[in-house]
Amino acid sequence: MMLHYGLPIMKERAEWLGGELEIGEPEKGGTQIKLSFIAHEDQINIQSEIQIKRVGNGQ
């Protein structure tokens, strides 16, 4: 039997950053994972932010 630790580790890291990890099932199927946390202004990398938005919107 194989155990998977990926999502619990992601949840733990999100909480460590002061954030939240949500896992859901959209009506169209599949799995939706939402990671939310507040980044300090001096830590924001604009290119990373754009890439995350593209992935997050399924584009």
PDB file of C-alpha atoms in Angstrom:
ATOM      1  CA  MET A   1       0.000   0.000   0.000  1.00  0.00           C
ATOM      2  CA  MET A   2       1.423   3.367  -1.044  1.00  0.00           C
ATOM      3  CA  LEU A   3       0.785   6.424   1.117  1.00  0.00           C
ATOM      4  CA  HIS A   4       0.825   9.922  -0.362  1.00  0.00           C
ATOM      5  CA  TYR A   5       2.043  12.861   1.663  1.00  0.00           C
ATOM      6  CA  GLY A   6       1.981  15.640  -0.961  1.00  0.00           C
ATOM      7  CA  LEU A   7      -1.265  17.390  -0.039  1.00  0.00           C
ATOM      8  CA  PRO A   8      -0.770  17.217   3.748  1.00  0.00           C
ATOM      9  CA  ILE A   9       2.713  18.701   3.280  1.00  0.00           C
ATOM     10  CA  MET A  10       1.298  21.458   1.042  1.00  0.00           C
ATOM     11  CA  LYS A  11      -1.335  22.219   3.704  1.00  0.00           C
ATOM     12  CA  GLU A  12       1.309  22.343   6.438  1.00  0.00           C
ATOM     13  CA  ARG A  13       3.514  24.693   4.406  1.00  0.00           C
ATOM     14  CA  ALA A  14       0.569  26.954   3.580  1.00  0.00           C
ATOM     15  CA  GLU A  15      -0.282  27.235   7.272  1.00  0.00           C
ATOM     16  CA  TRP A  16       3.397  27.885   8.095  1.00  0.00           C
ATOM     17  CA  LEU A  17       3.272  30.837   5.662  1.00  0.00           C
ATOM     18  CA  GLY A  18       0.089  32.094   7.312  1.00  0.00           C
ATOM     19  CA  GLY A  19      -2.008  30.870   4.419  1.00  0.00           C
ATOM     20  CA  GLU A  20      -4.702  28.373   3.631  1.00  0.00           C
ATOM     21  CA  LEU A  21      -4.956  25.383   1.283  1.00  0.00           C
ATOM     22  CA  GLU A  22      -8.395  24.444  -0.043  1.00  0.00           C
ATOM     23  CA  ILE A  23      -9.164  21.318  -2.064  1.00  0.00           C
ATOM     24  CA  GLY A  24     -12.401  21.008  -3.997  1.00  0.00           C
ATOM     25  CA  GLU A  25     -14.153  19.214  -6.830  1.00  0.00           C
ATOM     26  CA  PRO A  26     -15.528  21.557  -9.519  1.00  0.00           C
ATOM     27  CA  GLU A  27     -18.862  20.647 -11.132  1.00  0.00           C
ATOM     28  CA  LYS A  28     -17.069  19.964 -14.436  1.00  0.00           C
ATOM     29  CA  GLY A  29     -14.910  17.309 -12.743  1.00  0.00           C
ATOM     30  CA  GLY A  30     -11.292  17.135 -11.734  1.00  0.00           C
ATOM     31  CA  THR A  31      -9.712  18.592  -8.642  1.00  0.00           C
ATOM     32  CA  GLN A  32      -9.251  22.240  -7.723  1.00  0.00           C
ATOM     33  CA  ILE A  33      -6.491  23.243  -5.324  1.00  0.00           C
ATOM     34  CA  LYS A  34      -6.432  26.810  -4.043  1.00  0.00           C
ATOM     35  CA  LEU A  35      -3.506  28.204  -2.083  1.00  0.00           C
ATOM     36  CA  SER A  36      -4.032  31.611  -0.490  1.00  0.00           C
ATOM     37  CA  PHE A  37      -1.603  33.655   1.537  1.00  0.00           C
ATOM     38  CA  ILE A  38      -0.526  37.258   1.874  1.00  0.00           C
ATOM     39  CA  ALA A  39       2.890  37.980   0.383  1.00  0.00           C
ATOM     40  CA  HIS A  40       4.802  41.004   1.541  1.00  0.00           C
ATOM     41  CA  GLU A  41       5.291  43.607  -1.184  1.00  0.00           C
ATOM     42  CA  ASP A  42       9.075  43.150  -1.236  1.00  0.00           C
ATOM     43  CA  GLN A  43       8.654  39.390  -1.866  1.00  0.00           C
ATOM     44  CA  ILE A  44       6.430  39.585  -4.930  1.00  0.00           C
ATOM     45  CA  ASN A  45       8.005  38.531  -8.217  1.00  0.00           C
ATOM     46  CA  ILE A  46       5.773  39.848 -11.014  1.00  0.00           C
ATOM     47  CA  GLN A  47       6.677  37.055 -13.464  1.00  0.00           C
ATOM     48  CA  SER A  48       5.823  34.372 -10.890  1.00  0.00           C
ATOM     49  CA  GLU A  49       2.538  36.090 -10.118  1.00  0.00           C
ATOM     50  CA  ILE A  50       1.563  36.110 -13.811  1.00  0.00           C
ATOM     51  CA  GLN A  51       2.500  32.426 -14.210  1.00  0.00           C
ATOM     52  CA  ILE A  52       0.467  31.436 -11.150  1.00  0.00           C
ATOM     53  CA  LYS A  53      -2.577  33.278 -12.503  1.00  0.00           C
ATOM     54  CA  ARG A  54      -2.277  31.469 -15.855  1.00  0.00           C
ATOM     55  CA  VAL A  55      -2.107  28.077 -14.207  1.00  0.00           C
ATOM     56  CA  GLY A  56      -4.844  28.974 -11.728  1.00  0.00           C
ATOM     57  CA  ASN A  57      -7.236  29.969 -14.492  1.00  0.00           C
ATOM     58  CA  GLY A  58      -6.506  26.888 -16.582  1.00  0.00           C
ATOM     59  CA  GLN A  59      -5.047  28.915 -19.464  1.00  0.00           C
TER      60      GLN A  59
END
